Coordinates of C-alpha atoms in Angstrom, one line a residue:
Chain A
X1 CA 7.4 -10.4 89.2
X2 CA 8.3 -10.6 86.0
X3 CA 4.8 -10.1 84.7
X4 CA 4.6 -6.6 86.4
X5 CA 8.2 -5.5 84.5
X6 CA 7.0 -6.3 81.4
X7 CA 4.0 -4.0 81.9
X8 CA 5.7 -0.7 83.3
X9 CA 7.5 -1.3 79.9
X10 CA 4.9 -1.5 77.8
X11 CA 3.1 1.9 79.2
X12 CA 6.3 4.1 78.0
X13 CA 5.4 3.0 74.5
X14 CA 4.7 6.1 72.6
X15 CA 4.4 6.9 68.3
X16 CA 7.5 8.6 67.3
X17 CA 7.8 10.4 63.8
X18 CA 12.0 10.1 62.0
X19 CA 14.2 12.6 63.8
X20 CA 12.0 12.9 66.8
X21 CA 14.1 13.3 69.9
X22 CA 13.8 10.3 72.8
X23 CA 16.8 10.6 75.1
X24 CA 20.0 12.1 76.2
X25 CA 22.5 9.8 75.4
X26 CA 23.1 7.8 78.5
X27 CA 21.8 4.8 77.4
X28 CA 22.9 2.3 74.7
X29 CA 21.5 2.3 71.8
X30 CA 18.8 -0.3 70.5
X31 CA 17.6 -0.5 66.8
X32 CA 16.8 2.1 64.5
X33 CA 18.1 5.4 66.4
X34 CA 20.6 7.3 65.8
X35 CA 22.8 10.4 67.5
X36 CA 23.3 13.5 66.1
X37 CA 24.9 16.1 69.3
X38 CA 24.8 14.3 72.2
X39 CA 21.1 13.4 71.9
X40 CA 19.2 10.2 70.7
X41 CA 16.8 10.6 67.9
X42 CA 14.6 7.9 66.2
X43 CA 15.5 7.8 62.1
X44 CA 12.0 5.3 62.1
X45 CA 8.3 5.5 62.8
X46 CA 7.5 4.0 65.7
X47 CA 7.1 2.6 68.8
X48 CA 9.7 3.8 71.0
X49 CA 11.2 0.8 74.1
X50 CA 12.8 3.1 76.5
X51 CA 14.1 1.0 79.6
X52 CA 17.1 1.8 82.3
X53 CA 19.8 0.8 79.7
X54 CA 18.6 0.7 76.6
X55 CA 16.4 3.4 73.9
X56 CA 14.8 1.2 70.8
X57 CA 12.7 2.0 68.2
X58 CA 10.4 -1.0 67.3
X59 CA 9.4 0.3 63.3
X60 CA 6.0 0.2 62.1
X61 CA 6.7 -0.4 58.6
X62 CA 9.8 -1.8 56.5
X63 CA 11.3 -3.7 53.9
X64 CA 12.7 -7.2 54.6
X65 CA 16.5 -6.9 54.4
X66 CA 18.3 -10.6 54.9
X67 CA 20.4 -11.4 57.9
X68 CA 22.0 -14.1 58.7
X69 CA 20.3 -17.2 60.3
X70 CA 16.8 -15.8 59.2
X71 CA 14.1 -18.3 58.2
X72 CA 12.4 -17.2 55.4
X73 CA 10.2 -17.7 52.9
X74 CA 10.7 -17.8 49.0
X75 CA 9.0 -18.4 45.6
X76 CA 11.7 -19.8 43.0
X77 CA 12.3 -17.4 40.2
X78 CA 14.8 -19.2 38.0
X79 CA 17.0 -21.9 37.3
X80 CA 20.4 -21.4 36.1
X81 CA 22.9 -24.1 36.1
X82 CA 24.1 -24.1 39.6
X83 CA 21.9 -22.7 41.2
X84 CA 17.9 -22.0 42.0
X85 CA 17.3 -17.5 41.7
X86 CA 14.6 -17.1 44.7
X87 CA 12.6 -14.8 45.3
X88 CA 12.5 -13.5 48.7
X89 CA 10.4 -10.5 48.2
X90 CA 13.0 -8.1 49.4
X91 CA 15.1 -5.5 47.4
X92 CA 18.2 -8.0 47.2
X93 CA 16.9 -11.5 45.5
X94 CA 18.5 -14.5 46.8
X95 CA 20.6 -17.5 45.6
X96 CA 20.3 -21.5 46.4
X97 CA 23.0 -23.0 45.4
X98 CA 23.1 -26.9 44.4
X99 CA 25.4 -27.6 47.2
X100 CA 23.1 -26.5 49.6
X101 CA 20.1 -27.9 48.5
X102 CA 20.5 -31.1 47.7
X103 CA 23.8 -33.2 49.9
X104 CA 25.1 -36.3 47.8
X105 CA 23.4 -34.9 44.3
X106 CA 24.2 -37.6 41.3
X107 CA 26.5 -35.9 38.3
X108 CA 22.9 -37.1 36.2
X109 CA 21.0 -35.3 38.2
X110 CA 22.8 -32.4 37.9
X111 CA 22.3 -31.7 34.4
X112 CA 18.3 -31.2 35.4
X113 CA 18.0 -28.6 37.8
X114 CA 14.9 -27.5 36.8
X115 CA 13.3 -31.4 37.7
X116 CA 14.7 -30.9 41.2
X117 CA 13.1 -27.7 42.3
X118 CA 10.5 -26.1 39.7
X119 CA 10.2 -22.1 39.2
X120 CA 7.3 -21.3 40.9
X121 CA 7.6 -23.8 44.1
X122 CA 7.9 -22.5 47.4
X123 CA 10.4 -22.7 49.8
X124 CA 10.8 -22.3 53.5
X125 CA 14.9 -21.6 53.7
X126 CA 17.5 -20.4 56.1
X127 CA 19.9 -17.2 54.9
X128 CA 23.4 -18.5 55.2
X129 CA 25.5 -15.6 54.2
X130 CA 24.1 -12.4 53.7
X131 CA 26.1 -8.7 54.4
X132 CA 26.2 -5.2 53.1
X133 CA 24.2 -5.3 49.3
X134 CA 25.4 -8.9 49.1
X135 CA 22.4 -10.9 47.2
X136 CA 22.2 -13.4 49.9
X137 CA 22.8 -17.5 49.8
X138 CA 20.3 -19.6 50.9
X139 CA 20.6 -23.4 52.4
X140 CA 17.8 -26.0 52.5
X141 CA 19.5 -28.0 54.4
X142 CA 18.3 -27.9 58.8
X143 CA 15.4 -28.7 60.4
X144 CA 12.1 -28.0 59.3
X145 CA 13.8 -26.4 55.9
X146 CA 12.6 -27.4 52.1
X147 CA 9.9 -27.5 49.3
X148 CA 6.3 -26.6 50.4
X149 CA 3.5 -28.0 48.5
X150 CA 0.3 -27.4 50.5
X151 CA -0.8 -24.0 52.0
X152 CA -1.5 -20.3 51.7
X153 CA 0.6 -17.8 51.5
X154 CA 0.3 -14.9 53.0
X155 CA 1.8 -11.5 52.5
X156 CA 2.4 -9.4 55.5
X157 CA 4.7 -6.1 56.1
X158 CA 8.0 -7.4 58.0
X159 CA 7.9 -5.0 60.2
X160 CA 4.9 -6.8 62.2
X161 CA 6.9 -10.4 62.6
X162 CA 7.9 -10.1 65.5
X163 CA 4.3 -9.5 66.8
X164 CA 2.8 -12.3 64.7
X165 CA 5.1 -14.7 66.3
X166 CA 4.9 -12.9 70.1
X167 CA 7.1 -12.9 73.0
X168 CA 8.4 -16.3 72.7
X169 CA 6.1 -17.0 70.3
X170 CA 2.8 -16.6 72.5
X171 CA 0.9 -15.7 69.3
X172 CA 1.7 -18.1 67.3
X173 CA 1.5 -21.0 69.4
X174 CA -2.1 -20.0 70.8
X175 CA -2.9 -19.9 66.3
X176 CA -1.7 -23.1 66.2
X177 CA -2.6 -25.1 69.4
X178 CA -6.4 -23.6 68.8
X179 CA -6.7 -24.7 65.2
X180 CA -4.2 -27.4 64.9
X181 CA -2.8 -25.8 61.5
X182 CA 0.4 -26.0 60.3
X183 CA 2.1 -22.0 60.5
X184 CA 5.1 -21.1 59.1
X185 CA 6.9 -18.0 59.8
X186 CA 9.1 -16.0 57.5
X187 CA 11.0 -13.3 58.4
X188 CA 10.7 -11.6 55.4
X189 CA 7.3 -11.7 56.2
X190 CA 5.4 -14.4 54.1
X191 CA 3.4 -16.7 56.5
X192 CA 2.5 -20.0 54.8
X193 CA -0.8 -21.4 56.7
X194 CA -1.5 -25.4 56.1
X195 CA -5.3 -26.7 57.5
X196 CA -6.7 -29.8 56.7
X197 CA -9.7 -27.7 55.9
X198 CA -10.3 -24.2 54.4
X199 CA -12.6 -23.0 56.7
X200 CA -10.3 -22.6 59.4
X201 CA -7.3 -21.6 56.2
X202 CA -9.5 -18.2 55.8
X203 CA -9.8 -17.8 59.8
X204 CA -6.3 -17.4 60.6
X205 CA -6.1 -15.5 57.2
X206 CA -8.2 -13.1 58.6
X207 CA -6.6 -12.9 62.2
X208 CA -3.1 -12.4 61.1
X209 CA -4.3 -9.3 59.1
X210 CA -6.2 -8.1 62.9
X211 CA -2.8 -8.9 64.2
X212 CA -1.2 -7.3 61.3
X213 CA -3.8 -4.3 61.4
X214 CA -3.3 -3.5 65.3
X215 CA 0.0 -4.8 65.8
X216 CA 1.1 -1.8 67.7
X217 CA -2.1 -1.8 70.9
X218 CA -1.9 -3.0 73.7
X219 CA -3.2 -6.9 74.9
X220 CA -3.2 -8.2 71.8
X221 CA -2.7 -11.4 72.8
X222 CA -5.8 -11.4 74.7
X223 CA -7.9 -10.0 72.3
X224 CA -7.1 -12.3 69.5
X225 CA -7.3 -15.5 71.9
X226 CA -10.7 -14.7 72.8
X227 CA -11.9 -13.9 68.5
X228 CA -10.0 -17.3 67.7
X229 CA -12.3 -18.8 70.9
X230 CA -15.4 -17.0 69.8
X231 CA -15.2 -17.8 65.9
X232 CA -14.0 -21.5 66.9
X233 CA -16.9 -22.2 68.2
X234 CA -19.1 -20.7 65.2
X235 CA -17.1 -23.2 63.2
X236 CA -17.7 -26.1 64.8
X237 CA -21.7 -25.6 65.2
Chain B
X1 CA -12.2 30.3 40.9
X2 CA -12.5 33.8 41.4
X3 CA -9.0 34.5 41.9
X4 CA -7.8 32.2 39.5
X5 CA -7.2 35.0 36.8
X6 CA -6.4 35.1 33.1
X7 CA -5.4 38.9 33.2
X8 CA -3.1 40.6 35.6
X9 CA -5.7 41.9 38.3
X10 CA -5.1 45.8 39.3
X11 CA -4.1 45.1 43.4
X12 CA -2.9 41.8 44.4
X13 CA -3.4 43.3 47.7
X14 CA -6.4 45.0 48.8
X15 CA -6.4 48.6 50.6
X16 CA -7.4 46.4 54.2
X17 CA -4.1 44.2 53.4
X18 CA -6.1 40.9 52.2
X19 CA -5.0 39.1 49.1
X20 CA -7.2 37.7 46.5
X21 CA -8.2 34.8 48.3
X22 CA -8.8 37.1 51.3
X23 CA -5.7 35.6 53.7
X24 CA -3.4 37.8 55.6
X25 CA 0.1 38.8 54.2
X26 CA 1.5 35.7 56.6
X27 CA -1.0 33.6 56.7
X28 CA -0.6 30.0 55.5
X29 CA -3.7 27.9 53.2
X30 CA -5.4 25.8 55.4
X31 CA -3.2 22.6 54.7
X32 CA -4.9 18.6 54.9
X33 CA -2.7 15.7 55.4
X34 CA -3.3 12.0 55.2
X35 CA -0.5 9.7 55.3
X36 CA -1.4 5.8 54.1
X37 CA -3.9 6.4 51.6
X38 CA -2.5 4.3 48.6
X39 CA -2.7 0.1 49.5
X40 CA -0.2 -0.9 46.7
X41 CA 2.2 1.7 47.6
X42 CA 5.1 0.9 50.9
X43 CA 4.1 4.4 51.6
X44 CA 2.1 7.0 50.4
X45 CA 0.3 10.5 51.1
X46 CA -2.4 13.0 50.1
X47 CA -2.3 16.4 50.7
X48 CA -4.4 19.5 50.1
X49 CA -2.7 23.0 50.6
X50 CA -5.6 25.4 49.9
X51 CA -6.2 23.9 46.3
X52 CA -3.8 22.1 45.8
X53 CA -4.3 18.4 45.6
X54 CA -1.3 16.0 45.4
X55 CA -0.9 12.6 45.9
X56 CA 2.3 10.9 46.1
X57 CA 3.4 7.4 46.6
X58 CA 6.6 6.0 47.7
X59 CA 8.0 2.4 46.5
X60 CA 11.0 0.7 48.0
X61 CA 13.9 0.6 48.5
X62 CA 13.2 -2.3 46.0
X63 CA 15.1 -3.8 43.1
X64 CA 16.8 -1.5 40.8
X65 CA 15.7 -1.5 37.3
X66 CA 17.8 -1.4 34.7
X67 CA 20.5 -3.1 36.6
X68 CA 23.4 -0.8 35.7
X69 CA 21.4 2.3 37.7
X70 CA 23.1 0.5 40.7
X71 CA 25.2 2.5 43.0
X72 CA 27.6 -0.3 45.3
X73 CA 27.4 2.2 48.2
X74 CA 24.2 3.6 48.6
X75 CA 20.0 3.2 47.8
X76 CA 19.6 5.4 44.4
X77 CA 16.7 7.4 44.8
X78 CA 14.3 8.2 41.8
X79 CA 12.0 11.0 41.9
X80 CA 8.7 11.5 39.3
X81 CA 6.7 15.2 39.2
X82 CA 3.9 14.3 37.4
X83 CA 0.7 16.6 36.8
X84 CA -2.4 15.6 35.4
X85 CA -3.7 17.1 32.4
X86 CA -6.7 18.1 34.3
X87 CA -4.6 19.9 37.1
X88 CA -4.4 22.9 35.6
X89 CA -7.1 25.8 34.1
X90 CA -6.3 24.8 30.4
X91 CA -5.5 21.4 29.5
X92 CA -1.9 20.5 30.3
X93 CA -0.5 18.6 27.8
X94 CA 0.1 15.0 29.9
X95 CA 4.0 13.3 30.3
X96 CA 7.0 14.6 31.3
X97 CA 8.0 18.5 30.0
X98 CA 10.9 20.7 30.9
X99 CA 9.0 22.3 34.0
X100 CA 8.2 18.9 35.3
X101 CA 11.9 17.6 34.8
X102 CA 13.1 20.2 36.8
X103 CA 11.0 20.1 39.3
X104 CA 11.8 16.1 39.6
X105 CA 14.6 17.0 40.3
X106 CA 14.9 19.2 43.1
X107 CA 12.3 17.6 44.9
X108 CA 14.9 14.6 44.7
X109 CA 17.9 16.7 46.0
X110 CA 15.4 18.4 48.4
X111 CA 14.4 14.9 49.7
X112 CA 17.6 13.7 49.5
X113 CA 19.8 14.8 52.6
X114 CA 17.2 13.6 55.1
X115 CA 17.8 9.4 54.2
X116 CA 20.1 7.2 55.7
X117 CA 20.3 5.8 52.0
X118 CA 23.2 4.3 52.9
X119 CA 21.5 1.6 54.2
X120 CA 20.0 -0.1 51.2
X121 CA 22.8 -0.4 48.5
X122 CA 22.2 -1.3 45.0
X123 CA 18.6 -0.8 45.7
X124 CA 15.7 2.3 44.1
X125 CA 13.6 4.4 46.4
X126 CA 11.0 5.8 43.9
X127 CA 8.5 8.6 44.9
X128 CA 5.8 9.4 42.4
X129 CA 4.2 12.3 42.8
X130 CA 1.0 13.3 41.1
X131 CA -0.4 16.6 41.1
X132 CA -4.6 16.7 40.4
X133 CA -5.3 20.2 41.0
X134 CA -3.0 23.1 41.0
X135 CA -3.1 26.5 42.4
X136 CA 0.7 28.1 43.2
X137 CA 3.6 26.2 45.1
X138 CA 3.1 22.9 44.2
X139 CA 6.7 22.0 44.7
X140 CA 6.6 22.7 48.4
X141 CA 3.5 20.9 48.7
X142 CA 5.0 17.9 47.0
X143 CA 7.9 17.8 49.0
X144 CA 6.0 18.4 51.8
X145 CA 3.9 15.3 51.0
X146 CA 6.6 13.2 49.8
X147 CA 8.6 13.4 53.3
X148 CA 5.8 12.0 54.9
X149 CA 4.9 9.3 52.4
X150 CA 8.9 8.3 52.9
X151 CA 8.5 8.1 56.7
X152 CA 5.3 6.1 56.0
X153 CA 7.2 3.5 53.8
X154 CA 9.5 3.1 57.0
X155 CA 12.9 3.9 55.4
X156 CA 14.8 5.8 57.9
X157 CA 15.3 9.4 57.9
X158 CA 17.7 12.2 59.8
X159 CA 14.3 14.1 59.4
X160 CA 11.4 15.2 57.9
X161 CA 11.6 18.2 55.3
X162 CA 9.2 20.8 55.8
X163 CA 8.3 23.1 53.1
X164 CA 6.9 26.8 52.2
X165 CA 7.3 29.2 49.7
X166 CA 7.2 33.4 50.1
X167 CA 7.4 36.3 47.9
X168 CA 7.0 39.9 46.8
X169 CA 3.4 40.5 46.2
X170 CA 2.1 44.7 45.2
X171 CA 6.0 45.2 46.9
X172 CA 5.0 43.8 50.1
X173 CA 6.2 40.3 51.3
X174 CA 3.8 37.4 51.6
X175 CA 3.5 34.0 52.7
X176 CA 2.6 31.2 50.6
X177 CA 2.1 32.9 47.2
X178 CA -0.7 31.0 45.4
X179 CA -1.1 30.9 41.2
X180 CA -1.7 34.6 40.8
X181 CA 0.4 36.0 43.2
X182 CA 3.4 33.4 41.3
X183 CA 2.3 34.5 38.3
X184 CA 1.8 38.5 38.4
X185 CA 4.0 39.0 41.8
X186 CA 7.5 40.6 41.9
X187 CA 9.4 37.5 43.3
X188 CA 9.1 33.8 44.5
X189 CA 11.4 31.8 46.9
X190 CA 10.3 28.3 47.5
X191 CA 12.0 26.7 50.9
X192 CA 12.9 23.3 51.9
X193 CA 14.4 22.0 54.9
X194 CA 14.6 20.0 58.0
X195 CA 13.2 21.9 60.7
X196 CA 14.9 20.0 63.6
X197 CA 18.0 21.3 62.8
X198 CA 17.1 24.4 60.5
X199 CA 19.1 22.9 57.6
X200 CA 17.4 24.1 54.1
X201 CA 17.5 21.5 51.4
X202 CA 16.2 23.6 48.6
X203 CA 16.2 27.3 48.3
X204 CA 15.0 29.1 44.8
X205 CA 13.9 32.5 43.7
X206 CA 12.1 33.8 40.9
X207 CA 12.4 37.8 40.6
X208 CA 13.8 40.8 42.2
X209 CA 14.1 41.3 46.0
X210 CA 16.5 43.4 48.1
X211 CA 18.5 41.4 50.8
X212 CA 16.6 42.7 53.1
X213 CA 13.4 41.4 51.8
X214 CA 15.0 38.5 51.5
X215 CA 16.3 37.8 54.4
X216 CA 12.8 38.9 55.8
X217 CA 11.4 36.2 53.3
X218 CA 13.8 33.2 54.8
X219 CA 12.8 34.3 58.1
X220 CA 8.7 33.6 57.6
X221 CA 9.5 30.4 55.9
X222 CA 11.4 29.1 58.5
X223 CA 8.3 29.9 60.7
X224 CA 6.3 28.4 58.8
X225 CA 8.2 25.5 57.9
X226 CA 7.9 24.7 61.6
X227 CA 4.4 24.9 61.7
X228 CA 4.1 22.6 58.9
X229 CA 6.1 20.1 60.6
X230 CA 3.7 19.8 63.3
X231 CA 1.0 19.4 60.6
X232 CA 3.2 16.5 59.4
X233 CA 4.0 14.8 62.3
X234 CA 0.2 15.1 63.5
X235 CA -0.9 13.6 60.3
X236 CA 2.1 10.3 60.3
X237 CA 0.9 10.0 64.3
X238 CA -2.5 10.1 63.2
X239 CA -2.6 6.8 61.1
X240 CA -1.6 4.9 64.0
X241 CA -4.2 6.0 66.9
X242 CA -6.4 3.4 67.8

C-alpha cells in the first residue's frame, strides 16, 4: 500500500525553471516556493513534489547554509585561543569552541590548542546554534562526533544529500552493507568514505558521483544496487 | 564579416526591407543557449546571439571578500563585464574601461530585482561575464546569459530576466540592432525584465525617437523578451533531461 503512494508521487515530478508557476494557493507550502497574487511559484530549479496538501520544490543545485542539528563535515582552518575556525565549505565559516570540544579540559592544556586539534584535521561535527548570517557554533561532543583520520573526502553539491542518503537512508545503507566501508554523511555535502582497501575507496567514489550525476531519475536505487552488485563481483575475481 | 563595416554603409535597410545581415525588421539572431558549461563555477552559461559569444559564470553566495563589503541584511551582489581583447574587430585594449564599468553595472541592477538576496546575508554573489566575440547588444545578451547561469547556481529567484534591444535603423524601427545598425542607426533602447510579470529591470536609449516610436520599440521588446524566455527556460530544462 504504501509502496504504490510513493509511486503516484514520484510520476508528478516535473523540471521547473525560478518563477515558474505550480499551483493555486490551496495548499501549504513546502521548501523553496514562494507566492506572489494568489498563486504558487517555485524561486528554485527543480523538481517540483506536488501532493493533496502540500507544493515543494526539491532544488537541484545549492549552497550549504547551516541549520541547526546538522551533521556536518569540516576541515580546521585556524586556531585562535578559544576556539578551533572550521571550515565548513559554506558562505558562513564556523566556530568550535573549547567548551564544546573537549569536556573536563586541564588549564595546561588550554594554553595549546593547536596540540589538541591541528589546522588541517577533519571533523565530523554537529551545528549547535546557527540563525539568520550567524557564523554558526559547532559541538564535538554526541555520538559518532570528532577527529577523522582515515578516509577520503569527497566533495559533492548539497543539494543531492538527501538522495545520497535515500528515503530512510536506503542508499546509503545498501553502499555500506555491500562494501562494508565506513560512510559518513555531511550535510554540507562532504562524504568521508573509510575502506580497508582502495579498490573498493575508488568504487563508491565513483558511484556517489552516478548518484550525484543522476540524482534527479527515477529508480535510482535500483540501478545503482545492481552496478555496486555487478562491479563487486569484478573486484573480487 | 561582410556587414561588419568600417564606413557608414549608404542603406542600412535594403529596398526589399532586409538589413545587412539579411533579417527582417523584427526578426531576432538565431540565439544558442547552454546552461552548465563551466565545472569550477556554482553556475554558469554560454550563449551565442547571432555573433555574439559570451560566457558567464556565477560564484556563490560565498564568503565576502574584503570583509567590510558585508551588508548585515542581505547577499551583496558583485557583477564583472569583461571583454576579451580579441572580441572586438581591432584589438581592445584588455581590463576594466569606462564602457565596461558601466555596463557592470547595470547588468547588476538589471539582475538585481529578480533574487531573494535576502536570504544569504553577509555573503557575495559574483557573476563574471566574459564577452569573446562581439557584434551589437552585448548587454542583453549578457544579462540574458547571466539569469540563467544564476538559476543554474541554485540561488533563488522571483524570476528570470529576459533581454532585447530595438532601435531606429534608415528611420524605420528594428529588432535587435547588431554593431552597425548600433553604430550608424538613429537610436538604441536596450530592455531588461522579467517576463512573468512584465516588470523591466533596465531600460536605456541612445538617440532620437518620437514617443510613438518608442512606445512602438517597448512593445517589440516585450515580445521578444518573451520569446527569449522560452529559449531560456528550454536551455536550464535542457541540462537536466535524461
Amino acid at each position: 500500500m504504501k509502496n504504490k503512494k510513493r509511486k503516484t508521487e514520484m510520476e508528478i515530478r516535473e523540471i521547473v525553471t525560478p518563477g515558474q508557476k505550480i499551483s493555486p494557493r490551496n495548499k501549504r507550502m513546502g521548501d523553496n516556493v514562494f507566492v506572489e497574487e494568489g498563486n504558487i511559484y517555485s524561486e528554485r530549479m527543480g523538481l517540483v513534489e506536488v501532493n493533496e496538501k502540500r507544493v515543494e520544490v526539491i532544488p537541484l543545485s545549492s549552497v550549504y547554509i547551516p541549520s541547526q542539528g546538522d551533521i556536518i563535515v569540516g576541515v580546521v582552518q585556524d586556531v585562535t585561543p578559544t576556539s578551533w575556525v572550521v571550515n565548513i565549505f559554506s558562505p558562513y565559516t564556523a566556530y568550535l569552541p573549547v567548551s564544546r570540544a573537549f569536556q573536563n579540559l586541564r588549564e595546561s592544556e588550554k594554553l595549546e590548542l593547536n596540540k589538541k586539534i591541528r589546522v588541517g584535521e577533519v571533523l565530523v561535527a554537529q551545528v549547535e546554534i546557527a540563525g539568520y548570517g550567524i557564523n554558526p557554533i559547532l559541538t564535538l561532543i554526541g555520538k559518532r562526533l570528532g577527529r577523522k583520520r582515515k578516509g577520503r573526502l569527497i566533495f559533492v553539491n548539497p543539494a543531492k544529500v538527501p538522495r545520497i542518503i535515500g528515503k530512510k537512508g536506503s542508499m546509503i545503507n545498501i553502499l555500506m552493507k555491500e562494501t562494508g566501508c565506513e560512510v559518513i554523511i555531511g550535510k554540507n555535502g562532504v562524504i568521508i568514505v573509510n575502506c580497508e582497501d582502495e579498490e573498493k575507496e575508488a568504487l563508491i567514489h565513483e558511484i556517489i558521483r552516478k548518484i550525484e550525476r543522476e540524482s534527479h531519475t527515477k529508480g535510482l536505487t535500483n540501478r545503482v544496487e545492481k552496478l555496486l552488485d555487478e562491479k563487486l563481483r569484478k573486484c573480487k575475481k | 564579416m561582410s556587414y561588419l563595416l568600417k564606413e557608414k554603409p549608404k542603406k542600412l535597410i535594403n529596398e526589399n526591407g532586409l538589413r545587412l545581415d539579411g533579417r527582417k525588421r523584427l526578426e531576432l539572431r538565431p540565439i544558442k543557449l547552454k546552461v552548465g558549461t563551466l565545472k569550477n563555477a556554482n553556475g554558469s552559461a554560454y550563449i551565442e546571439w547571432g555573433r555574439n559569444k559570451i560566457i558567464v559564470a556565477v560564484y556563490g553566495p560565498r564568503e565576502i571578500h574584503p570583509k567590510h563589503m558585508a551588508l548585515p541584511t542581505e547577499a551583496r551582489l558583485r557583477c564583472r563585464y569583461s571583454m576579451a581583447a580579441f572580441s572586438t574587430p581591432e584589438r581592445k585594449r584588455p581590463g576594466p574601461d569606462r564602457r565596461s564599468i558601466e555596463l557592470s553595472k547595470v547588468i547588476k541592477e538589471a539582475l538585481k530585482p529578480a533574487l531573494f538576496l535576502e536570504r544569504f546575508p553577509k555573503t557575495a554573489i559574483d557573476v563574471f561575464i566574459e564577452v569573446l566575440e562581439s557584434e551589437g547588444g552585448t548587454r542583453v545578451a549578457s544579462i540574458t546569459a547571466a539569469s540563467i547561469a544564476l538559476a543554474d547556481a541554485g540561488i533563488p529567484m522571483r524570476d528570470l530576466v529576459a533581454a532585447c534591444a530595438a532601435g531606429k535603423v534608415d528611420g524605420q524601427i528594428v529588432l535587435d540592432l547588431n554593431s552597425a545598425e548600433d553604430m550608424y542607426g538613429e537610436a538604441d533602447l536596450p530592455i531588461a525584465m522579467m517576463p512573468r510579470k512584465k516588470e523591466i529591470t533596465l531600460i536605456q536609449m541612445d538617440g532620437k525617437m518620437s514617443i510613438d516610436e518608442f512606445n512602438e520599440s517597448l512593445k517589440i521588446c516585450i515580445d521578444a523578451c518573451d520569446k527569449i524566455y522560452e529559449v531560456q527556460r528550454k536551455a536550464l530544462i535542457e541540462k537536466f533531461k535524461v
